[in-house]
Short mmCIF file of C-alpha atoms in Angstrom, two decimals:
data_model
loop_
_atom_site.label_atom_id
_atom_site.label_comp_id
_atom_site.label_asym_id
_atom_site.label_seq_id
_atom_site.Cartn_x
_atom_site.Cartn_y
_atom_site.Cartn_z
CA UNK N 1 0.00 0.00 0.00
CA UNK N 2 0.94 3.41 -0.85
CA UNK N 3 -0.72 6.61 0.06
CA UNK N 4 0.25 9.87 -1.69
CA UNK N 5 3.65 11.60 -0.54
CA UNK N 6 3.50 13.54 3.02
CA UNK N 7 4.86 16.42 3.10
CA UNK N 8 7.99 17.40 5.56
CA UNK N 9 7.07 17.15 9.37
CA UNK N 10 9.07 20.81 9.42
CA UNK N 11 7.32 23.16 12.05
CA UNK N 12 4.59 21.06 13.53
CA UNK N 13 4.41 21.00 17.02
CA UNK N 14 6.62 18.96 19.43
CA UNK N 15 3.32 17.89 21.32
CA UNK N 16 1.66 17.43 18.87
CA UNK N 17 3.41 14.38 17.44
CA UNK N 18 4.07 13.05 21.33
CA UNK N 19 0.02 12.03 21.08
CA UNK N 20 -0.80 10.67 17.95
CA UNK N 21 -2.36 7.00 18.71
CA UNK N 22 -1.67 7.45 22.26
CA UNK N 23 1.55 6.44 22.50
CA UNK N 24 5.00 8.40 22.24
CA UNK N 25 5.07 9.24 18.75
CA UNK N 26 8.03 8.90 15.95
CA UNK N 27 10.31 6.13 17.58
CA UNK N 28 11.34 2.92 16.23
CA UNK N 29 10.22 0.16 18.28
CA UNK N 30 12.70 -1.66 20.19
CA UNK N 31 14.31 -4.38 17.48
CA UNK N 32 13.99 -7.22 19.26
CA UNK N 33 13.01 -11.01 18.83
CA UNK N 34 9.72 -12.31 19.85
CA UNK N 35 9.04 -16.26 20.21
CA UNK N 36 8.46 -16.68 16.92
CA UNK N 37 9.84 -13.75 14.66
CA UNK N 38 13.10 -11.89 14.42
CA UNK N 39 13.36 -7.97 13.07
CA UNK N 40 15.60 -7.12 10.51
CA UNK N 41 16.06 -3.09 11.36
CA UNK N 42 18.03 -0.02 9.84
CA UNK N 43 16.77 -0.37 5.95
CA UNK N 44 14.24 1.93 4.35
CA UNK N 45 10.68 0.34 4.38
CA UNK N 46 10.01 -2.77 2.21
CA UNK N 47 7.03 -1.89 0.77
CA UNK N 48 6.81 -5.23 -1.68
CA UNK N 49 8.72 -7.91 -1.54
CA UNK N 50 9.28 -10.59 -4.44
CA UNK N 51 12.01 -13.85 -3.68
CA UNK N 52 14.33 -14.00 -6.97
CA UNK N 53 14.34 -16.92 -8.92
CA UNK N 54 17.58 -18.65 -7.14
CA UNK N 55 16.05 -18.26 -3.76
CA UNK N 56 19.18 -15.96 -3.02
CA UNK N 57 18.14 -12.35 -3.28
CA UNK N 58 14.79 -10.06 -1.92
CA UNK N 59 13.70 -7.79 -4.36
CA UNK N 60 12.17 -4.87 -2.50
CA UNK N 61 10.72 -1.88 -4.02
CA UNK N 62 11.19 1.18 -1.57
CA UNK N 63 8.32 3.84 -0.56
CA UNK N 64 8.69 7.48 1.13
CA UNK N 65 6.88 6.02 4.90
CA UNK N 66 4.22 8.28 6.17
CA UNK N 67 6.92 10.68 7.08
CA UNK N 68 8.31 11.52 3.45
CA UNK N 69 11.54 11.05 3.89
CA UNK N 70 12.57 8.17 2.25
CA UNK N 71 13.89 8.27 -2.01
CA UNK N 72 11.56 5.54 -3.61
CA UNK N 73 13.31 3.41 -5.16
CA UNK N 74 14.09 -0.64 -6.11
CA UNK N 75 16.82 -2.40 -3.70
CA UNK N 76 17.31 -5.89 -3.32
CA UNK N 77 18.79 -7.78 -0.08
CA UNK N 78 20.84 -10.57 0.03
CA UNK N 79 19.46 -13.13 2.76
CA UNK N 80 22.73 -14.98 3.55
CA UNK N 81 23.75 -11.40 4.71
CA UNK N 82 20.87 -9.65 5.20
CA UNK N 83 22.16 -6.83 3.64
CA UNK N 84 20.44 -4.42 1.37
CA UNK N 85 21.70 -2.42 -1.71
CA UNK N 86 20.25 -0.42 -4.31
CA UNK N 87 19.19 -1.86 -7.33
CA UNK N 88 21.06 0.10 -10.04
CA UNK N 89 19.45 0.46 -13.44
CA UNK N 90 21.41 0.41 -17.07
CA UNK N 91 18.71 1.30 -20.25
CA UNK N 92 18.44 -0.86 -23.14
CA UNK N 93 14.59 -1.41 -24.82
CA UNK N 94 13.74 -3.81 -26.78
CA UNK N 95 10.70 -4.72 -28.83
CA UNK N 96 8.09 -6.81 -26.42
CA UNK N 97 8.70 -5.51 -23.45
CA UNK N 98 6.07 -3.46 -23.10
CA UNK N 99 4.52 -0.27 -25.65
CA UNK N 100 7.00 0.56 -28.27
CA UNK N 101 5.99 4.51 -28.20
CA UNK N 102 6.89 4.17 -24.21
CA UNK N 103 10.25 6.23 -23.13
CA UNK N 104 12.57 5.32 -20.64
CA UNK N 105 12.18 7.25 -17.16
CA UNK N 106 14.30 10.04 -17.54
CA UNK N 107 14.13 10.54 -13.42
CA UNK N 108 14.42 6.79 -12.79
CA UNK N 109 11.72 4.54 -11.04
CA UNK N 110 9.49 5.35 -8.36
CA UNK N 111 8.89 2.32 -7.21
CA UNK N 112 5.61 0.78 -5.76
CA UNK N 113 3.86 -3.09 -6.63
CA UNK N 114 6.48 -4.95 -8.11
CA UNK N 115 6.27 -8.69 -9.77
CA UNK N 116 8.92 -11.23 -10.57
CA UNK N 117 7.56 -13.43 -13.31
CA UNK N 118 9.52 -15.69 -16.20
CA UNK N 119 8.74 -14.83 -19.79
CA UNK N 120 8.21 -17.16 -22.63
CA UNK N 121 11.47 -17.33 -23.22
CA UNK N 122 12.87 -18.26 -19.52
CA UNK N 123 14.47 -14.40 -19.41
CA UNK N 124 13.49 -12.95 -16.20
CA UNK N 125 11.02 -9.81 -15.79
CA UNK N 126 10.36 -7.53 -13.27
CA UNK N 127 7.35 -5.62 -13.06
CA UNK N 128 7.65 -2.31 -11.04
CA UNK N 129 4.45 0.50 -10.37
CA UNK N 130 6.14 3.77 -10.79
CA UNK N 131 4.96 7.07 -9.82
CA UNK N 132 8.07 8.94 -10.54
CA UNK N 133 7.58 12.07 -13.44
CA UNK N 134 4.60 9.68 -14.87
CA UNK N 135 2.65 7.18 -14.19
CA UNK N 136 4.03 3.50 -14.90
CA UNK N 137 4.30 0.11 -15.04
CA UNK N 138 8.40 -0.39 -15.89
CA UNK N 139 9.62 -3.37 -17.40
CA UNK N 140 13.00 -4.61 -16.26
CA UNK N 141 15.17 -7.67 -17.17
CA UNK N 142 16.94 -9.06 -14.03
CA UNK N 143 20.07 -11.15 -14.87
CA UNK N 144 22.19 -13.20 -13.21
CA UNK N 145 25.61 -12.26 -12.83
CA UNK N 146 28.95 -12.68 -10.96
CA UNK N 147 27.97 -9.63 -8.74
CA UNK N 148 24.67 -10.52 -7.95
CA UNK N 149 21.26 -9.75 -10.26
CA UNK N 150 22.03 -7.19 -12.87
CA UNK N 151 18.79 -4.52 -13.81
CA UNK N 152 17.67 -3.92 -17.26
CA UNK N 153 15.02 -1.66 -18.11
CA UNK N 154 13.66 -2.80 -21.05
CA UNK N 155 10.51 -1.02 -22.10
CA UNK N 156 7.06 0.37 -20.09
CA UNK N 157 3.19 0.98 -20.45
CA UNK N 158 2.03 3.90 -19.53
CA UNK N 159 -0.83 5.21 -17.64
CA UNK N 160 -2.15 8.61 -19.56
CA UNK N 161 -5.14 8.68 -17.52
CA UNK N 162 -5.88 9.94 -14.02
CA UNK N 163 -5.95 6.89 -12.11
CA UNK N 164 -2.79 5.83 -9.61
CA UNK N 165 -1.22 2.63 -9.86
CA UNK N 166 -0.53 0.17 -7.18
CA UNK N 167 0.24 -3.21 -7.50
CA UNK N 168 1.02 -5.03 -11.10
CA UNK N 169 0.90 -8.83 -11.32
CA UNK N 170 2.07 -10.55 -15.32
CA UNK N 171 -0.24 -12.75 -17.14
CA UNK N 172 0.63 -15.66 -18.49
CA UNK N 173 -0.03 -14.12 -21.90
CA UNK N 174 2.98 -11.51 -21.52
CA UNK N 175 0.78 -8.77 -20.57
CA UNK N 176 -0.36 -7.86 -17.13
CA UNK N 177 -3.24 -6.51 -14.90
CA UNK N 178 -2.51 -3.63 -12.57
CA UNK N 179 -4.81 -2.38 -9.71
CA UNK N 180 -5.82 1.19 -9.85
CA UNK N 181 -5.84 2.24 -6.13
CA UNK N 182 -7.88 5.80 -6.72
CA UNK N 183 -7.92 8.27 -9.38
CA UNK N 184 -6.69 11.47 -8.70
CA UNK N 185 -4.59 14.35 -11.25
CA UNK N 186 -1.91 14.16 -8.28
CA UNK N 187 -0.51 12.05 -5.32
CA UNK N 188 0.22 15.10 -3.91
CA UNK N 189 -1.54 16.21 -0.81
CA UNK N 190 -4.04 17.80 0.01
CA UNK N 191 -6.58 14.33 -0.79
CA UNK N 192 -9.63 13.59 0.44
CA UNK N 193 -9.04 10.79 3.00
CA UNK N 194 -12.35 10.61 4.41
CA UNK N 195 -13.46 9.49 1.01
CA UNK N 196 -10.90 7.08 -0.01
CA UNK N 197 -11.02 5.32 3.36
CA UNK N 198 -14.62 5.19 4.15
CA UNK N 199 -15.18 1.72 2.23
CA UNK N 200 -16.76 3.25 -1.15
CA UNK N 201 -15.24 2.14 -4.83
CA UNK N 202 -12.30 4.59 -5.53
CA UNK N 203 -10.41 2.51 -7.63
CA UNK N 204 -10.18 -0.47 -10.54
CA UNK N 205 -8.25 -2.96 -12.42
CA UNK N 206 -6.81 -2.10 -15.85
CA UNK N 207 -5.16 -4.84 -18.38
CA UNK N 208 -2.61 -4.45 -21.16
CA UNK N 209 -1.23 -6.89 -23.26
CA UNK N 210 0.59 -6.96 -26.54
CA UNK N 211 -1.50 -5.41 -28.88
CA UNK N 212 -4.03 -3.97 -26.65
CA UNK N 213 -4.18 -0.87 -25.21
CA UNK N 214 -4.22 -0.22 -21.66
CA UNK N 215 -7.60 -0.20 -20.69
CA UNK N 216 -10.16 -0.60 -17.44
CA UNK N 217 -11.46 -4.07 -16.76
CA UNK N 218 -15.68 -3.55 -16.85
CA UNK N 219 -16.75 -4.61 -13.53
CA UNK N 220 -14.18 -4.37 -11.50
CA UNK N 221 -14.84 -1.56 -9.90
CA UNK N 222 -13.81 -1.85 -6.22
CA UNK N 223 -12.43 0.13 -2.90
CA UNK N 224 -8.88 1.01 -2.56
CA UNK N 225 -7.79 -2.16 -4.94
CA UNK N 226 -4.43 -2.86 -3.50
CA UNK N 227 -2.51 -5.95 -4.09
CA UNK N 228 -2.88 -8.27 -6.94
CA UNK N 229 -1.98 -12.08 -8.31
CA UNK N 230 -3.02 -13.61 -11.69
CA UNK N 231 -4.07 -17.23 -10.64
CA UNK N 232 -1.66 -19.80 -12.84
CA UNK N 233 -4.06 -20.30 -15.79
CA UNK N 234 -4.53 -16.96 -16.49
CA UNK N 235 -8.70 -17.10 -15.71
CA UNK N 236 -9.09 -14.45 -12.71
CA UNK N 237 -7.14 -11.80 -10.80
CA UNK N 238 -7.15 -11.78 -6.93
CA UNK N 239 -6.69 -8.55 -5.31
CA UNK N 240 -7.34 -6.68 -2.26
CA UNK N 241 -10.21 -4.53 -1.35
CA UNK N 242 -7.65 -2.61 1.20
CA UNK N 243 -10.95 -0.45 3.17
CA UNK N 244 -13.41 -3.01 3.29
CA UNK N 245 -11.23 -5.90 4.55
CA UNK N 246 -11.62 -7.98 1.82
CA UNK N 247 -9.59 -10.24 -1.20
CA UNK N 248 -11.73 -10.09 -4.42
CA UNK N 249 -11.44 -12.64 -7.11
CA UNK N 250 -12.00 -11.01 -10.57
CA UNK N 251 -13.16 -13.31 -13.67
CA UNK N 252 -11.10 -12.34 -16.37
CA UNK N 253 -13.45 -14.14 -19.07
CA UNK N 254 -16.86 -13.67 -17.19
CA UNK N 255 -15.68 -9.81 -16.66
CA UNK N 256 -17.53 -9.54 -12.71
CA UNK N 257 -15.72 -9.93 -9.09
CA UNK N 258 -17.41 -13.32 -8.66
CA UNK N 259 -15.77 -14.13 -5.07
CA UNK N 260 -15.19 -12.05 -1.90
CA UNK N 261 -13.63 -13.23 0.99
CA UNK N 262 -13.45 -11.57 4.58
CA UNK N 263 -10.29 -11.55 6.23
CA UNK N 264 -10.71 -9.06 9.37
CA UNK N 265 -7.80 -6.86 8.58
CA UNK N 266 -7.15 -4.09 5.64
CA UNK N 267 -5.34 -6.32 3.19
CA UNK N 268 -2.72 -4.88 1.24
CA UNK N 269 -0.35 -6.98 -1.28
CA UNK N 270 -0.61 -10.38 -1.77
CA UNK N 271 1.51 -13.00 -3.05
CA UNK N 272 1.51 -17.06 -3.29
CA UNK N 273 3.01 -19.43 -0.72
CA UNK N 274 4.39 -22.50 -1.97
CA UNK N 275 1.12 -24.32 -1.11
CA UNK N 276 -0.83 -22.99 -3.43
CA UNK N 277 -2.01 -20.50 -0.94
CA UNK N 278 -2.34 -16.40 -1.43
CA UNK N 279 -0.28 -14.64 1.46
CA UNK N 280 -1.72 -11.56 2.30
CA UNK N 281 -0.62 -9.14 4.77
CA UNK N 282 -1.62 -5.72 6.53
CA UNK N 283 -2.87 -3.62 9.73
CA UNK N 284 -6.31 -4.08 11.36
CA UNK N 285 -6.55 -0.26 12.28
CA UNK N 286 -8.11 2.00 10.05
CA UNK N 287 -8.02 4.85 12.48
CA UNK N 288 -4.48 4.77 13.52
CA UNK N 289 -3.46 4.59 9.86
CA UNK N 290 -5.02 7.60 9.60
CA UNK N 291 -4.37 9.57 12.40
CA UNK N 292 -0.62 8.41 12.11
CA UNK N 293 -0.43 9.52 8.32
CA UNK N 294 -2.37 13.02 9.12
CA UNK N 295 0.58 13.79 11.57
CA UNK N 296 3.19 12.21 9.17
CA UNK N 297 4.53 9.89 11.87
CA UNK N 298 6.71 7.68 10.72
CA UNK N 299 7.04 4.38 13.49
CA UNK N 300 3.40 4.26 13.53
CA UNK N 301 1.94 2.20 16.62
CA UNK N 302 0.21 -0.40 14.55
CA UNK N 303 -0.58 -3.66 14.61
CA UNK N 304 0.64 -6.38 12.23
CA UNK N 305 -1.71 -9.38 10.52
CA UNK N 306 -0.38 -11.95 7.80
CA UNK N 307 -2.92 -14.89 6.77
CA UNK N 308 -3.16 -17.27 3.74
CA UNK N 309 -6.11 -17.84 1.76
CA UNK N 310 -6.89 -21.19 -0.08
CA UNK N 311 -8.15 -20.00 -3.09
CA UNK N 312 -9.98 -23.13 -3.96
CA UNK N 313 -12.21 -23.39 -0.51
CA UNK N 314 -11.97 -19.60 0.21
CA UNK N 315 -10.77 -20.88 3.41
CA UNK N 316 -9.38 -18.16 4.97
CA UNK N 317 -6.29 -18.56 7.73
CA UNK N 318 -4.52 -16.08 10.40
CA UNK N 319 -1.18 -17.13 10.34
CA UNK N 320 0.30 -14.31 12.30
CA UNK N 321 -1.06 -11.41 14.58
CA UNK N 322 1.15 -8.75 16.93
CA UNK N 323 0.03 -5.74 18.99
CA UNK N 324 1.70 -2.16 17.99
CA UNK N 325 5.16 -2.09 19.15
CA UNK N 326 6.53 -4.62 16.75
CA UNK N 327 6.54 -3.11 12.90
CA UNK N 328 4.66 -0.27 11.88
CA UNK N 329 2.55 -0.88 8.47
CA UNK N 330 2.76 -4.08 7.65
CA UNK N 331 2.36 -4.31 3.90
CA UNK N 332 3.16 -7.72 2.36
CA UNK N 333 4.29 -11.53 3.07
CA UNK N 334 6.73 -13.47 1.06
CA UNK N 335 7.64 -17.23 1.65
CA UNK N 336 11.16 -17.75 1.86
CA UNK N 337 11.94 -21.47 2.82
CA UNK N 338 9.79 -22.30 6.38
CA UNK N 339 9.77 -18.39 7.01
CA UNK N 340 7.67 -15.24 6.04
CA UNK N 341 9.66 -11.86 5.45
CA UNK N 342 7.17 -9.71 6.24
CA UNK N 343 7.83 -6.07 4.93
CA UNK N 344 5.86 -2.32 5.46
CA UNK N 345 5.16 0.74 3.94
CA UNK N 346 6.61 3.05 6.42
CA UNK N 347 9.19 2.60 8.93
CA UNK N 348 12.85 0.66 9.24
CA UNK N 349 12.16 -2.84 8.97
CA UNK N 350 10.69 -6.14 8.21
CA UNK N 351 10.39 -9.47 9.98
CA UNK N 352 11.34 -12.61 9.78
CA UNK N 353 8.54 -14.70 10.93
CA UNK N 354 8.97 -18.57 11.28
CA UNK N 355 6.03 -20.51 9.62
CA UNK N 356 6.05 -23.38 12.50
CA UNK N 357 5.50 -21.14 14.88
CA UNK N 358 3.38 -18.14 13.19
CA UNK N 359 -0.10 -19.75 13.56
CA UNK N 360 0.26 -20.81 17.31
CA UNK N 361 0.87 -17.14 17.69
CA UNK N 362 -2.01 -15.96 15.54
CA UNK N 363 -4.43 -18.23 17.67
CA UNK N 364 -3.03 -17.03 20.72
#
């Protein structure tokens, strides 16, 4: 999830960020280990998180946090380390990767949704929302190489309209669907939050695929779309109604959201376990999210909820639930061997939460 950019904190008063959600305001929690989950801590906030294709590498696109102050931007993190890097771009397009008419970013990529797919052709492609001097959906080539994955953009689609990206998952087809969170001529404040958060449609999936235009999918109008995942044949779209605490299941053929399934917390990205299972994660406080990103605080005291979803039975699963104090903003769950890294939209960290142990913890 990604709200438009805060501006600076500069000249608000001292007491007044000492009282947003009750708690002292603006201070990383402690980073320390719980029974079941270690923090990683001093990296700019995870927003999404995709496992590269060796199992080696986190791909992590960056957002500014509720406080502004963070350059968004693609890193990746190497797990044997735990050290994270930027990802550094070279330009080279080529023909398929996206519209031919489409530039490259001439102020690089301000990255959002991201989504690690293989092509046709067994090349690697990352997707990457950007909402840099346009908006975006980048396509970039990720390589193996001697010093780790090497970036390639390679070509874009973009969005001419008024409506703001999110999340962008590939079809099996080569061409993608990409959740439109709200529509708006800037992400700029000031925005009507009242409206976008109140549980009423703001937002909508759009497809593009070679050949076709970008272009809204009829009927899928829906509020705050968030995160999204094309299920393996290619048939529907899953996403997340972020404001009504909901995942959605779009029928790409039948053109109507034709499931909805209750999950208890606001949703954001989503992304598939190794079971077959869609991994969601997000906060279950509407009002602290807003009262923390009206005051631009940036360790906001929020809870944090990851579940799985079994697509098939709409069985829906809490897999892991903390009290504020632990990560602010939880904002998606990747599967990385028997653990979730759990990453945010604001704040200096994500967690490493061990599977065995995750749903004891949620039922506790």
């Amino acid at each position: 999830m990604k709200m438009p950019s805060s501006p600076s904190r500069h000249g608000l008063p001292v007491a007044l960020l000492l009282t947003v959600c009750g708690v002292q305001a603006d201070q990383a929690p402690a980073c320390t280990a719980g029974d079941h989950y270690q923090p990683v801590c001093g990296i700019a906030p995870p927003e999404d998180l995709e496992l590269s294709s060796d199992g080696t590498q986190l791909f992590m696109s960056v957002t500014p946090g509720l406080a502004g102050q963070h350059q968004s931007r693609l890193r990746v993190m190497d797990l044997a380390t735990q050290q994270a890097t930027d990802l550094e771009l070279s330009y080279a397009a080529q023909d398929g990767w996206g519209e031919a008419a489409c530039n490259a970013p001439e102020q690089g990529i301000g990255a959002h949704g991201i989504h690690l797919s293989e092509r046709s052709d067994g090349r690697q492609q990352l997707l990457v929302v950007n909402h840099g001097e346009r908006e975006a959906i980048e396509f970039v080539e990720l390589q193996p190489g001697e010093d780790g994955w090497q970036a390639i953009w390679r070509g874009c689609v973009e969005n001419t309209g008024q409506g703001k990206f999110n999340d962008v998952a590939a079809t099996p087809n080569g061409g993608f669907v990409a959740t439109v969170m709200f529509v708006s001529d800037s992400l700029a404040p000031p925005i009507p939050l009242e409206q976008l958060l109140d549980g009423r449609d703001t937002g909508y999936l759009m497809h593009w695929a070679e050949g076709q235009p970008l272009s809204k999918l009829e009927g899928s109008d829906a509020p705050f779309p968030n995160g999204v995942q094309i299920t393996p044949d290619g048939k529907s779209a899953w996403f997340a109604a972020w404001t009504v605490n909901q995942i959605w299941r779009y029928d790409l053929q039948a053109a109507a959201v034709d499931v909805r399934v209750d999950t208890g917390y606001m949703v954001d990205n989503i992304n598939w376990a190794t079971d077959g299972r869609l991994l969601g994660a997000g906060v279950p406080d509407a009002a602290a999210f807003i009262s923390c990103f009206q005051q631009h605080v940036e360790h906001c005291p929020m809870g944090v909820r990851v579940s799985a979803l079994d697509t098939n039975s709409q069985e829906h699963e809490l897999l892991f639930s903390t009290d504020p104090g632990v990560m602010s903003g939880a904002s998606a769950a990747t599967q990385v061997g028997d653990e979730l890294y759990v990453g945010t939209f604001t704040g200096d960290r994500l967690l490493r939460v061990k599977m065995s142990g995750a749903e004891q913890d949620a039922q506790e």
